[in-house]
Each structure stands twice: as structure tokens, then as C-alpha cells.
mmCIF file of C-alpha atoms in Angstrom:
data_model
loop_
_atom_site.group_PDB
_atom_site.id
_atom_site.type_symbol
_atom_site.label_atom_id
_atom_site.label_comp_id
_atom_site.label_asym_id
_atom_site.label_seq_id
_atom_site.Cartn_x
_atom_site.Cartn_y
_atom_site.Cartn_z
ATOM 1 C CA MET A 1 7.539 -22.092 -8.663
ATOM 2 C CA THR A 2 10.303 -19.977 -7.179
ATOM 3 C CA TYR A 3 9.902 -17.842 -4.075
ATOM 4 C CA THR A 4 10.063 -14.740 -6.294
ATOM 5 C CA PHE A 5 7.256 -16.033 -8.506
ATOM 6 C CA LEU A 6 5.077 -16.721 -5.451
ATOM 7 C CA GLN A 7 5.649 -13.204 -4.121
ATOM 8 C CA GLN A 8 4.679 -11.712 -7.483
ATOM 9 C CA TYR A 9 1.700 -14.050 -7.780
ATOM 10 C CA TRP A 10 0.264 -13.168 -4.388
ATOM 11 C CA TRP A 11 0.695 -9.450 -4.994
ATOM 12 C CA PHE A 12 -1.357 -9.974 -8.154
ATOM 13 C CA VAL A 13 -4.065 -11.819 -6.187
ATOM 14 C CA VAL A 14 -4.233 -9.100 -3.513
ATOM 15 C CA SER A 15 -4.312 -6.402 -6.205
ATOM 16 C CA LEU A 16 -7.149 -8.172 -8.014
ATOM 17 C CA LEU A 17 -9.187 -8.342 -4.796
ATOM 18 C CA GLY A 18 -8.557 -4.638 -4.241
ATOM 19 C CA ALA A 19 -9.696 -3.868 -7.797
ATOM 20 C CA LEU A 20 -12.871 -5.919 -7.376
ATOM 21 C CA LEU A 21 -13.548 -4.094 -4.102
ATOM 22 C CA VAL A 22 -13.358 -0.711 -5.839
ATOM 23 C CA PHE A 23 -15.882 -1.899 -8.448
ATOM 24 C CA LEU A 24 -18.236 -3.229 -5.758
ATOM 25 C CA LEU A 25 -18.254 0.192 -4.110
ATOM 26 C CA PHE A 26 -21.114 0.933 -6.524
ATOM 27 C CA VAL A 27 -23.296 -0.023 -3.547
ATOM 28 C CA GLN A 28 -21.920 2.882 -1.529
ATOM 29 C CA GLY A 29 -21.977 5.182 -4.537
ATOM 30 C CA ALA A 30 -25.645 4.529 -5.290
ATOM 31 C CA ASN A 31 -26.627 5.050 -1.644
ATOM 32 C CA SER A 32 -24.867 8.422 -1.609
ATOM 33 C CA VAL A 33 -27.040 9.682 -4.501
ATOM 34 C CA ALA A 34 -30.253 7.847 -3.551
ATOM 35 C CA ARG A 35 -32.155 11.018 -2.722
ATOM 36 C CA THR A 36 -31.192 12.748 -5.983
ATOM 37 C CA LEU A 37 -31.625 9.642 -8.137
ATOM 38 C CA GLY A 38 -34.865 8.433 -6.529
ATOM 39 C CA GLN A 39 -36.288 11.820 -5.392
ATOM 40 C CA THR A 40 -39.551 10.423 -3.970
ATOM 41 C CA ASP A 41 -39.762 8.076 -0.976
ATOM 42 C CA GLU A 42 -40.710 5.211 -3.264
ATOM 43 C CA GLY A 43 -37.917 6.055 -5.689
ATOM 44 C CA MET A 44 -35.374 6.076 -2.848
ATOM 45 C CA ARG A 45 -36.624 2.670 -1.695
ATOM 46 C CA LEU A 46 -36.038 1.378 -5.212
ATOM 47 C CA VAL A 47 -32.402 2.484 -4.963
ATOM 48 C CA TYR A 48 -31.920 0.996 -1.490
ATOM 49 C CA ASN A 49 -33.528 -2.295 -2.475
ATOM 50 C CA SER A 50 -31.386 -2.479 -5.593
ATOM 51 C CA THR A 51 -28.143 -2.006 -3.635
ATOM 52 C CA GLY A 52 -29.505 -4.074 -0.750
ATOM 53 C CA ARG A 53 -29.267 -7.157 -2.937
ATOM 54 C CA LYS A 54 -25.511 -6.669 -3.325
ATOM 55 C CA TRP A 55 -24.096 -5.071 -0.178
ATOM 56 C CA GLU A 56 -22.935 -8.454 1.175
ATOM 57 C CA PHE A 57 -20.660 -8.871 -1.881
ATOM 58 C CA THR A 58 -18.874 -5.611 -1.044
ATOM 59 C CA PHE A 59 -18.468 -6.375 2.651
ATOM 60 C CA THR A 60 -17.277 -9.937 1.982
ATOM 61 C CA THR A 61 -14.726 -8.724 -0.568
ATOM 62 C CA LEU A 62 -13.414 -6.150 1.932
ATOM 63 C CA VAL A 63 -12.913 -8.891 4.530
ATOM 64 C CA THR A 64 -11.346 -11.226 1.950
ATOM 65 C CA PHE A 65 -8.984 -8.450 0.842
ATOM 66 C CA GLY A 66 -7.812 -8.017 4.434
ATOM 67 C CA GLY A 67 -7.533 -11.775 4.924
ATOM 68 C CA ALA A 68 -5.439 -12.217 1.786
ATOM 69 C CA PHE A 69 -3.081 -9.470 2.933
ATOM 70 C CA PHE A 70 -2.799 -11.116 6.355
ATOM 71 C CA ALA A 71 -1.922 -14.509 4.871
ATOM 72 C CA SER A 72 0.473 -13.386 2.126
ATOM 73 C CA PHE A 73 1.996 -10.139 3.441
ATOM 74 C CA PRO A 74 1.571 -10.291 7.236
ATOM 75 C CA LEU A 75 3.979 -7.449 7.966
ATOM 76 C CA PHE A 76 1.777 -5.049 6.009
ATOM 77 C CA TYR A 77 -1.268 -6.342 7.879
ATOM 78 C CA SER A 78 0.330 -5.788 11.281
ATOM 79 C CA THR A 79 1.764 -2.410 10.253
ATOM 80 C CA SER A 80 -1.257 -0.866 8.534
ATOM 81 C CA PHE A 81 -4.226 -2.598 10.148
ATOM 82 C CA GLY A 82 -2.513 -2.622 13.538
ATOM 83 C CA GLY A 83 -0.852 0.798 13.377
ATOM 84 C CA ALA A 84 -3.325 2.862 11.354
ATOM 85 C CA TYR A 85 -6.248 1.388 13.264
ATOM 86 C CA TRP A 86 -8.219 4.630 13.631
ATOM 87 C CA LEU A 87 -8.457 4.904 9.852
ATOM 88 C CA TRP A 88 -9.472 1.249 9.419
ATOM 89 C CA MET A 89 -11.865 1.352 12.389
ATOM 90 C CA LEU A 90 -13.587 4.360 10.858
ATOM 91 C CA ILE A 91 -13.962 2.454 7.574
ATOM 92 C CA LEU A 92 -15.331 -0.645 9.316
ATOM 93 C CA PHE A 93 -17.667 1.458 11.468
ATOM 94 C CA THR A 94 -19.310 2.993 8.405
ATOM 95 C CA PHE A 95 -19.778 -0.480 6.890
ATOM 96 C CA VAL A 96 -21.371 -1.754 10.104
ATOM 97 C CA LEU A 97 -23.738 1.234 10.022
ATOM 98 C CA GLN A 98 -24.627 0.231 6.481
ATOM 99 C CA ALA A 99 -25.511 -3.356 7.433
ATOM 100 C CA VAL A 100 -27.657 -2.229 10.372
ATOM 101 C CA SER A 101 -29.383 0.469 8.319
ATOM 102 C CA TYR A 102 -30.526 -1.924 5.598
ATOM 103 C CA GLU A 103 -32.228 -4.173 8.100
ATOM 104 C CA PHE A 104 -33.802 -1.633 10.430
ATOM 105 C CA GLN A 105 -34.784 1.410 8.366
ATOM 106 C CA ASN A 106 -38.346 0.146 7.766
ATOM 107 C CA LYS A 107 -38.741 -2.296 10.639
ATOM 108 C CA ILE A 108 -41.782 -2.010 12.880
ATOM 109 C CA GLY A 109 -40.756 -0.376 16.155
ATOM 110 C CA ASN A 110 -37.937 1.664 14.594
ATOM 111 C CA PHE A 111 -38.172 4.634 16.971
ATOM 112 C CA LEU A 112 -35.368 6.505 15.144
ATOM 113 C CA GLY A 113 -37.369 6.626 11.916
ATOM 114 C CA PRO A 114 -36.337 5.576 8.388
ATOM 115 C CA ALA A 115 -34.642 8.922 7.704
ATOM 116 C CA THR A 116 -31.987 8.285 10.375
ATOM 117 C CA PHE A 117 -30.890 4.994 8.862
ATOM 118 C CA GLN A 118 -31.047 6.439 5.351
ATOM 119 C CA TRP A 119 -28.672 9.163 6.554
ATOM 120 C CA PHE A 120 -26.352 6.396 7.828
ATOM 121 C CA LEU A 121 -26.425 4.815 4.362
ATOM 122 C CA THR A 122 -25.497 8.168 2.838
ATOM 123 C CA LEU A 123 -22.669 8.555 5.356
ATOM 124 C CA ASN A 124 -21.288 5.141 4.424
ATOM 125 C CA GLY A 125 -21.742 5.982 0.744
ATOM 126 C CA LEU A 126 -19.532 9.053 1.072
ATOM 127 C CA LEU A 127 -16.959 8.049 3.702
ATOM 128 C CA GLY A 128 -16.511 4.406 2.653
ATOM 129 C CA PRO A 129 -15.121 5.085 -0.867
ATOM 130 C CA LEU A 130 -13.314 8.253 0.260
ATOM 131 C CA LEU A 131 -11.411 6.510 3.059
ATOM 132 C CA LEU A 132 -10.722 3.333 1.072
ATOM 133 C CA GLY A 133 -9.418 5.429 -1.813
ATOM 134 C CA GLY A 134 -7.246 7.310 0.664
ATOM 135 C CA ALA A 135 -5.911 4.013 2.022
ATOM 136 C CA VAL A 136 -4.958 2.973 -1.532
ATOM 137 C CA ALA A 137 -3.211 6.325 -2.019
ATOM 138 C CA THR A 138 -0.870 5.549 0.895
ATOM 139 C CA PHE A 139 0.644 2.794 -1.289
ATOM 140 C CA PHE A 140 2.111 5.637 -3.334
ATOM 141 C CA GLU A 141 2.272 8.528 -0.864
ATOM 142 C CA GLY A 142 3.590 6.581 2.139
ATOM 143 C CA SER A 143 2.625 6.388 5.801
ATOM 144 C CA ASN A 144 4.244 7.345 9.088
ATOM 145 C CA PHE A 145 5.443 4.058 10.603
ATOM 146 C CA LEU A 146 8.574 2.313 11.857
ATOM 147 C CA VAL A 147 9.627 -1.318 11.457
ATOM 148 C CA VAL A 148 12.272 -2.738 13.829
ATOM 149 C CA LYS A 149 12.650 -6.456 13.157
ATOM 150 C CA ASP A 150 15.389 -6.749 15.784
ATOM 151 C CA ASN A 151 12.645 -6.569 18.420
ATOM 152 C CA MET A 152 11.860 -10.203 17.621
ATOM 153 C CA ILE A 153 15.232 -11.320 18.985
ATOM 154 C CA ASP A 154 15.755 -8.610 21.610
ATOM 155 C CA THR A 155 15.348 -10.407 24.939
ATOM 156 C CA GLY A 156 15.213 -7.073 26.750
ATOM 157 C CA ALA A 157 12.229 -5.828 24.771
ATOM 158 C CA PHE A 158 9.028 -5.565 26.764
ATOM 159 C CA THR A 159 7.013 -6.927 23.824
ATOM 160 C CA PRO A 160 8.223 -8.320 20.472
ATOM 161 C CA ILE A 161 6.357 -5.759 18.362
ATOM 162 C CA ILE A 162 8.311 -5.074 15.190
ATOM 163 C CA SER A 163 6.152 -2.339 13.638
ATOM 164 C CA ARG A 164 4.502 0.700 15.171
ATOM 165 C CA TRP A 165 3.026 4.030 14.134
ATOM 166 C CA ALA A 166 5.417 6.937 14.575
ATOM 167 C CA ASN A 167 2.779 9.338 15.907
ATOM 168 C CA ALA A 168 -0.430 9.292 17.924
ATOM 169 C CA SER A 169 -2.814 9.815 14.995
ATOM 170 C CA HIS A 170 -2.685 6.108 14.035
ATOM 171 C CA GLY A 171 -3.505 6.585 10.375
ATOM 172 C CA LEU A 172 -5.639 9.722 10.420
ATOM 173 C CA ASP A 173 -2.570 11.793 9.539
ATOM 174 C CA ALA A 174 -2.806 10.386 5.990
ATOM 175 C CA LEU A 175 -5.882 12.576 5.464
ATOM 176 C CA LEU A 176 -3.680 15.660 5.895
ATOM 177 C CA ASN A 177 -1.917 14.805 2.635
ATOM 178 C CA PRO A 178 -3.853 16.610 -0.143
ATOM 179 C CA TRP A 179 -2.926 13.950 -2.723
ATOM 180 C CA VAL A 180 -4.412 11.239 -0.523
ATOM 181 C CA LEU A 181 -7.640 13.223 -0.494
ATOM 182 C CA VAL A 182 -7.486 13.743 -4.269
ATOM 183 C CA LEU A 183 -7.370 9.997 -4.959
ATOM 184 C CA GLY A 184 -9.925 9.329 -2.204
ATOM 185 C CA MET A 185 -12.366 11.799 -3.734
ATOM 186 C CA ALA A 186 -11.724 10.355 -7.209
ATOM 187 C CA VAL A 187 -12.734 6.915 -5.903
ATOM 188 C CA MET A 188 -15.792 8.444 -4.234
ATOM 189 C CA PHE A 189 -17.023 10.052 -7.475
ATOM 190 C CA LEU A 190 -16.202 6.873 -9.420
ATOM 191 C CA ALA A 191 -18.315 4.875 -6.951
ATOM 192 C CA ARG A 192 -21.185 7.296 -7.527
ATOM 193 C CA VAL A 193 -20.916 6.856 -11.308
ATOM 194 C CA LEU A 194 -20.881 3.069 -10.900
ATOM 195 C CA GLY A 195 -23.821 3.222 -8.483
ATOM 196 C CA ILE A 196 -25.982 5.310 -10.800
ATOM 197 C CA LEU A 197 -25.208 3.025 -13.741
ATOM 198 C CA TYR A 198 -25.915 -0.125 -11.736
ATOM 199 C CA VAL A 199 -29.283 1.110 -10.430
ATOM 200 C CA ALA A 200 -30.330 2.399 -13.870
ATOM 201 C CA ASN A 201 -29.603 -1.056 -15.291
ATOM 202 C CA ASN A 202 -31.039 -3.029 -12.368
ATOM 203 C CA VAL A 203 -34.286 -1.090 -11.819
ATOM 204 C CA ALA A 204 -37.220 -1.022 -14.232
ATOM 205 C CA ASP A 205 -38.234 2.574 -13.605
ATOM 206 C CA ASP A 206 -38.496 5.262 -16.270
ATOM 207 C CA ASP A 207 -38.087 8.165 -13.818
ATOM 208 C CA ILE A 208 -34.764 6.876 -12.499
ATOM 209 C CA ARG A 209 -33.456 6.117 -15.989
ATOM 210 C CA ARG A 210 -34.446 9.580 -17.180
ATOM 211 C CA ARG A 211 -32.450 11.243 -14.381
ATOM 212 C CA ALA A 212 -29.458 8.896 -14.627
ATOM 213 C CA PRO A 213 -27.550 10.401 -17.624
ATOM 214 C CA ARG A 214 -27.445 13.875 -16.073
ATOM 215 C CA LEU A 215 -26.249 12.493 -12.735
ATOM 216 C CA VAL A 216 -23.619 10.306 -14.418
ATOM 217 C CA LEU A 217 -22.219 13.358 -16.194
ATOM 218 C CA ALA A 218 -22.293 15.463 -13.010
ATOM 219 C CA ASN A 219 -20.185 12.872 -11.170
ATOM 220 C CA ALA A 220 -18.018 11.689 -14.085
ATOM 221 C CA VAL A 221 -16.565 15.163 -14.695
ATOM 222 C CA PRO A 222 -15.098 15.642 -11.172
ATOM 223 C CA PHE A 223 -13.952 12.006 -11.175
ATOM 224 C CA LEU A 224 -12.023 12.453 -14.432
ATOM 225 C CA VAL A 225 -10.501 15.770 -13.311
ATOM 226 C CA LEU A 226 -9.340 14.311 -9.984
ATOM 227 C CA PHE A 227 -8.104 11.056 -11.517
ATOM 228 C CA VAL A 228 -6.112 12.780 -14.274
ATOM 229 C CA ALA A 229 -4.622 15.199 -11.734
ATOM 230 C CA TYR A 230 -3.512 12.320 -9.516
ATOM 231 C CA LEU A 231 -2.199 10.298 -12.464
ATOM 232 C CA VAL A 232 -0.023 13.218 -13.625
ATOM 233 C CA HIS A 233 1.205 13.672 -10.045
ATOM 234 C CA LEU A 234 1.978 9.944 -9.808
ATOM 235 C CA LEU A 235 3.970 9.843 -13.049
ATOM 236 C CA LEU A 236 6.106 12.831 -12.022
ATOM 237 C CA LYS A 237 6.629 12.101 -8.311
ATOM 238 C CA ASP A 238 9.537 10.316 -6.687
ATOM 239 C CA GLY A 239 9.048 6.647 -5.929
ATOM 240 C CA TYR A 240 10.841 4.144 -3.738
ATOM 241 C CA ALA A 241 12.857 1.289 -5.207
ATOM 242 C CA TYR A 242 14.740 -1.513 -3.471
ATOM 243 C CA THR A 243 17.974 -3.212 -4.404
ATOM 244 C CA ASP A 244 18.685 -6.942 -4.377
ATOM 245 C CA ALA A 245 20.250 -6.413 -0.957
ATOM 246 C CA GLY A 246 16.961 -4.926 0.308
ATOM 247 C CA THR A 247 18.116 -1.313 0.591
ATOM 248 C CA ILE A 248 15.362 1.242 -0.086
ATOM 249 C CA THR A 249 16.307 4.155 -2.342
ATOM 250 C CA VAL A 250 14.471 7.170 -3.742
ATOM 251 C CA GLU A 251 14.034 7.015 -7.532
ATOM 252 C CA PRO A 252 12.701 10.030 -9.451
ATOM 253 C CA MET A 253 9.596 9.236 -11.543
ATOM 254 C CA LYS A 254 9.655 5.623 -10.367
ATOM 255 C CA TYR A 255 6.056 4.879 -11.354
ATOM 256 C CA LEU A 256 6.595 6.245 -14.859
ATOM 257 C CA HIS A 257 9.607 3.944 -15.120
ATOM 258 C CA ASN A 258 7.440 1.021 -13.965
ATOM 259 C CA MET A 259 4.936 1.742 -16.715
ATOM 260 C CA LEU A 260 7.703 1.804 -19.309
ATOM 261 C CA ASP A 261 9.401 -1.315 -17.911
ATOM 262 C CA ILE A 262 6.199 -3.397 -17.707
ATOM 263 C CA PRO A 263 4.554 -2.650 -21.070
ATOM 264 C CA VAL A 264 1.972 -5.449 -20.860
ATOM 265 C CA VAL A 265 0.482 -3.977 -17.683
ATOM 266 C CA SER A 266 0.659 -0.487 -19.190
ATOM 267 C CA VAL A 267 -1.360 -1.588 -22.224
ATOM 268 C CA PHE A 268 -4.059 -3.023 -19.976
ATOM 269 C CA PHE A 269 -3.952 0.143 -17.862
ATOM 270 C CA VAL A 270 -4.635 2.368 -20.881
ATOM 271 C CA GLY A 271 -7.260 -0.083 -22.128
ATOM 272 C CA GLY A 272 -9.045 0.017 -18.770
ATOM 273 C CA ILE A 273 -9.206 3.811 -18.868
ATOM 274 C CA ILE A 274 -10.593 3.746 -22.420
ATOM 275 C CA TRP A 275 -13.197 1.171 -21.365
ATOM 276 C CA VAL A 276 -14.350 3.450 -18.519
ATOM 277 C CA LEU A 277 -14.670 6.393 -20.910
ATOM 278 C CA LEU A 278 -16.653 4.304 -23.390
ATOM 279 C CA GLY A 279 -19.062 3.270 -20.639
ATOM 280 C CA ILE A 280 -19.609 6.859 -19.536
ATOM 281 C CA PHE A 281 -20.201 7.879 -23.175
ATOM 282 C CA ASP A 282 -22.697 5.023 -23.597
ATOM 283 C CA ALA A 283 -24.650 6.185 -20.543
ATOM 284 C CA VAL A 284 -24.624 9.931 -21.127
ATOM 285 C CA VAL A 285 -25.064 10.045 -24.898
ATOM 286 C CA LYS A 286 -26.596 6.739 -25.964
ATOM 287 C CA LYS A 287 -28.379 5.983 -22.662
ATOM 288 C CA ARG A 288 -27.522 2.265 -22.961
ATOM 289 C CA PHE A 289 -27.369 1.308 -19.305
ATOM 290 C CA ASP A 290 -27.314 -2.430 -19.988
ATOM 291 C CA ARG A 291 -23.805 -2.037 -21.436
ATOM 292 C CA ALA A 292 -22.517 1.055 -19.624
ATOM 293 C CA ILE A 293 -22.267 -0.483 -16.153
ATOM 294 C CA TRP A 294 -20.222 -3.418 -17.463
ATOM 295 C CA TYR A 295 -17.940 -1.196 -19.549
ATOM 296 C CA VAL A 296 -17.218 1.116 -16.623
ATOM 297 C CA GLY A 297 -17.117 -1.765 -14.136
ATOM 298 C CA SER A 298 -14.677 -3.941 -16.087
ATOM 299 C CA GLY A 299 -12.581 -0.885 -16.947
ATOM 300 C CA THR A 300 -12.440 0.027 -13.267
ATOM 301 C CA VAL A 301 -11.242 -3.445 -12.267
ATOM 302 C CA VAL A 302 -8.506 -3.498 -14.924
ATOM 303 C CA THR A 303 -7.325 0.071 -14.200
ATOM 304 C CA VAL A 304 -7.140 -0.355 -10.414
ATOM 305 C CA LEU A 305 -5.478 -3.761 -10.810
ATOM 306 C CA CYS A 306 -2.756 -2.237 -12.986
ATOM 307 C CA LEU A 307 -2.239 0.701 -10.599
ATOM 308 C CA LEU A 308 -1.695 -1.683 -7.694
ATOM 309 C CA LEU A 309 0.655 -3.830 -9.779
ATOM 310 C CA PHE A 310 2.740 -0.732 -10.504
ATOM 311 C CA ALA A 311 2.846 -0.105 -6.750
ATOM 312 C CA GLY A 312 4.312 -3.514 -5.888
ATOM 313 C CA TRP A 313 6.060 -4.904 -8.974
ATOM 314 C CA GLY A 314 9.220 -3.560 -10.580
ATOM 315 C CA HIS A 315 11.331 -3.621 -7.394
ATOM 316 C CA THR A 316 9.057 -0.996 -5.847
ATOM 317 C CA ALA A 317 8.320 -0.392 -2.167
ATOM 318 C CA TYR A 318 4.513 -0.679 -2.106
ATOM 319 C CA TYR A 319 4.151 0.839 1.381
ATOM 320 C CA PRO A 320 6.747 3.606 1.811
ATOM 321 C CA SER A 321 7.562 4.872 5.290
ATOM 322 C CA THR A 322 7.735 8.641 5.691
ATOM 323 C CA ALA A 323 9.303 8.210 9.147
ATOM 324 C CA ASP A 324 12.175 5.914 8.156
ATOM 325 C CA LEU A 325 12.917 5.104 4.523
ATOM 326 C CA GLN A 326 14.456 1.714 5.330
ATOM 327 C CA SER A 327 11.252 0.672 7.154
ATOM 328 C CA SER A 328 9.348 0.763 3.840
ATOM 329 C CA LEU A 329 7.598 -2.480 2.918
ATOM 330 C CA THR A 330 8.196 -4.461 -0.268
ATOM 331 C CA ILE A 331 6.751 -7.739 -1.483
ATOM 332 C CA VAL A 332 10.113 -9.298 -0.523
ATOM 333 C CA ASN A 333 10.583 -8.067 3.045
ATOM 334 C CA SER A 334 6.926 -8.278 4.141
ATOM 335 C CA CYS A 335 5.732 -11.603 2.721
ATOM 336 C CA SER A 336 5.049 -14.966 4.353
ATOM 337 C CA SER A 337 7.422 -17.905 4.148
ATOM 338 C CA GLU A 338 7.869 -19.816 0.917
ATOM 339 C CA PHE A 339 6.055 -22.815 2.420
ATOM 340 C CA THR A 340 3.029 -20.668 3.311
ATOM 341 C CA LEU A 341 2.851 -18.961 -0.090
ATOM 342 C CA ARG A 342 3.286 -22.276 -1.894
ATOM 343 C CA THR A 343 0.548 -23.978 0.150
ATOM 344 C CA MET A 344 -1.826 -21.069 -0.404
ATOM 345 C CA PHE A 345 -1.065 -21.172 -4.128
ATOM 346 C CA TRP A 346 -2.632 -24.622 -4.435
ATOM 347 C CA VAL A 347 -5.618 -23.524 -2.358
ATOM 348 C CA SER A 348 -6.039 -20.462 -4.617
ATOM 349 C CA LEU A 349 -6.709 -22.764 -7.570
ATOM 350 C CA LEU A 350 -10.196 -23.191 -6.088
ATOM 351 C CA VAL A 351 -10.902 -19.475 -6.541
ATOM 352 C CA PRO A 352 -12.329 -19.837 -10.102
ATOM 353 C CA PHE A 353 -14.991 -22.191 -8.723
ATOM 354 C CA VAL A 354 -15.893 -19.642 -6.045
ATOM 355 C CA LEU A 355 -16.062 -16.891 -8.673
ATOM 356 C CA ALA A 356 -18.290 -19.082 -10.839
ATOM 357 C CA TYR A 357 -20.700 -19.507 -7.934
ATOM 358 C CA ILE A 358 -20.691 -15.732 -7.306
ATOM 359 C CA VAL A 359 -21.521 -15.085 -10.974
ATOM 360 C CA TYR A 360 -24.308 -17.668 -10.803
ATOM 361 C CA ALA A 361 -25.741 -16.132 -7.611
ATOM 362 C CA TRP A 362 -25.456 -12.611 -9.064
ATOM 363 C CA ARG A 363 -27.333 -13.590 -12.222
ATOM 364 C CA ALA A 364 -30.001 -15.399 -10.184
ATOM 365 C CA ILE A 365 -30.579 -12.308 -8.045
ATOM 366 C CA ASP A 366 -30.785 -10.018 -11.081
ATOM 367 C CA ARG A 367 -32.840 -12.328 -13.285
ATOM 368 C CA LYS A 368 -35.831 -10.034 -12.847
ATOM 369 C CA LYS A 369 -35.366 -6.272 -12.736
ATOM 370 C CA LEU A 370 -36.598 -4.532 -9.606
ATOM 371 C CA ASP A 371 -39.842 -2.550 -9.893
ATOM 372 C CA ARG A 372 -42.140 -0.541 -7.641
ATOM 373 C CA GLN A 373 -44.470 -3.497 -7.102
ATOM 374 C CA GLU A 374 -41.708 -5.579 -5.541
ATOM 375 C CA ILE A 375 -40.710 -2.990 -2.935
ATOM 376 C CA ARG A 376 -44.250 -3.075 -1.538
ATOM 377 C CA THR A 377 -43.750 -6.690 -0.349
ATOM 378 C CA ASP A 378 -42.770 -7.755 3.166
ATOM 379 C CA HIS A 379 -39.265 -8.721 2.033
ATOM 380 C CA ALA A 380 -38.266 -5.268 0.822
ATOM 381 C CA TYR A 381 -35.699 -3.123 2.657
#
């Protein structure tokens, strides 16, 4: 295991966690359409109780994604999470609202009323995917930061901080880039499609399943338009490459070159997109929700994984700096030491056992489909 292999390996692991997180945003997506999908108070409670069984998976994956970045690429963690903290704090705040809302919306003594907490769930359902999708877009569009590693050895420096944001917006300026918003909105509509499909499969309710195909189509169309628009933009835009000496250079159509230079990933990328389309077709035309959610879900994981691999592999700067080109982050200049990556590699071999337990717990939770009788119990959200 060379140092280069370990860098590539840990970028793959981080990318896989990011892809799984996008799939698990079906919780947020379903909550954002709960009123339309459920319509009645009891129907909405069916949606919230369906997603309420899974929201911990999403939150835990978000934390694990951040933890993996911290351990394997600490300079990105300190630059993005430390510099763009208003963006990340806004994301975390909406997720905290979600956790509180599940527990308190129907509690005795809730003086705010259920509608207030249901509005919080809708807010998280819209802003969570939008902002996370926007954060992913910065891997391609860049962010406004500076990295000065000499601060670590500068005895005259007041504090040995090597990365800082170049303006006072601390990450919110990314939302002024229209292409960041395009990808963010694409993720938001994708989360809504996933959420509708998950609830239709998880809930034994004819009314919800009857409304689901129309809602899937209404959200799939804007998702596909936004995603295709961003994909075309990505293939034609300039990217940022780095030489063996570590110098960052601008390369026209860099991401198109990555797709051509890494054909195995490109094949999986196209396959993931086809899988998503098949799942949408299954839901809208054939109304087979037992298969559609897994087609779209697995296709989402593969597609997002490949996109993130294109962002970091192929001698590509995965976090370009719009303030100073040479401050851009790569998997080489931002990673942990070889000893750290090697030690974590052996620990990561335990991950399949953790995933097996998650699959077992997931299947145990979903062994019986949710119905209206169950939400009338004391344990319902």
C-alpha cells in the first residue's frame, strides 16, 4: 500500500459516504411533500412516522461523513467546516430542528402546536438537501478561501492558522453562484422523488400510493432538467489540475477529460443514471414502488459516488480556491500522514460488518409496513 494508493482509497471512502448521504436525504424529501402526499392529518402522520423510523440514519451518516473528512483530509475539514461555518451551521441547525420536531410535535404540553413542528420538518426538507447539494457543487465551482501553510512555522504569527475565508460571508457567498443553486435544487428535487418512493413502498395506504406517481413525475421532471443542465455545464467548464510538483493549473474541460481517462468510473456513472431513470419509469408508469425506490436509490448512490470520484481523482483539485488558485486543495496536499491513513485503512476493514448490522436493523424496522392503525399507538410520532 503506497501513500498514493491510500490517498485514492480514502477519497473513495469519503465519496461513498457522501453518496449514501444523498440517498438518505429521502427523509428530508418526504417531509417536504408530506402535506401534498398525505393531504389529511392522518395521512401526514403516516408520512412523518415512516420517515421518523429512518431520520437517525441520515443524521449519523452526515456526522460520519464529516468525521471521515476530518481524519483523512484534515485541511479540507479546517478550511470548509472552519471557514464556511455559516453555511454548515445553517445545515446543522435545520437537522437539529428536524430531531426536535419529531419528538415534540404531538407531545402533551406542546404549546406551539403540531403545525409549528411540522413546518420545521418542511423547512429541513427543503433547506437540508438544497444546502448540502450546494456544498457538493463547491467541489466543482470552488470557494473563496486562502491557505498559507507557512503560518505553521512563522514564529511572528499571532496564531498558526493556515486556512481562512477570504471574505466575511463565511460560506454563504457560494449561494450567489447560480450553478451552485442549480445543483442544490437538483439534489432537493431528487430527495423529494426518493422520499415519495420510499413512503409509497413503506406505507400500506392506498390513498398515498394513488397520489405517488403524479408527485414523482412532478418532481422528477425539474430534477432531470436541472441535473442535465448542470452536467452539460460541468463537462464544458474549466477544471483545476495539479502537477507532480503540486502546482495548480487551469485545464479546459477537465471533468470531461476525467471521464474519458477513467472509463471504468464513467461506465458506472452512465449506469447509475440509467438505473435512476428506470426507477422513475417503474413508479410513474408501472406503479411498482417495491422496486422503484431501490432502482432510484442505488442509481443515486452510484451516480453521486462517480461524480465525487471525478472531482478528486485524475490529478484534480477537488476544492478549488477562487481567491488564490495555488490555495486549491487536492487529495495530495490536504491529506493526513501516511501512518494515519494506513492505520485507518485497517480499521476501515470493519466497515462491512457495520453495514451488515445497518442492513439487518433496516430490514427489522421495515418488516411490517406502516398503516393507520399503528400511528394511533402511544409510540407514534
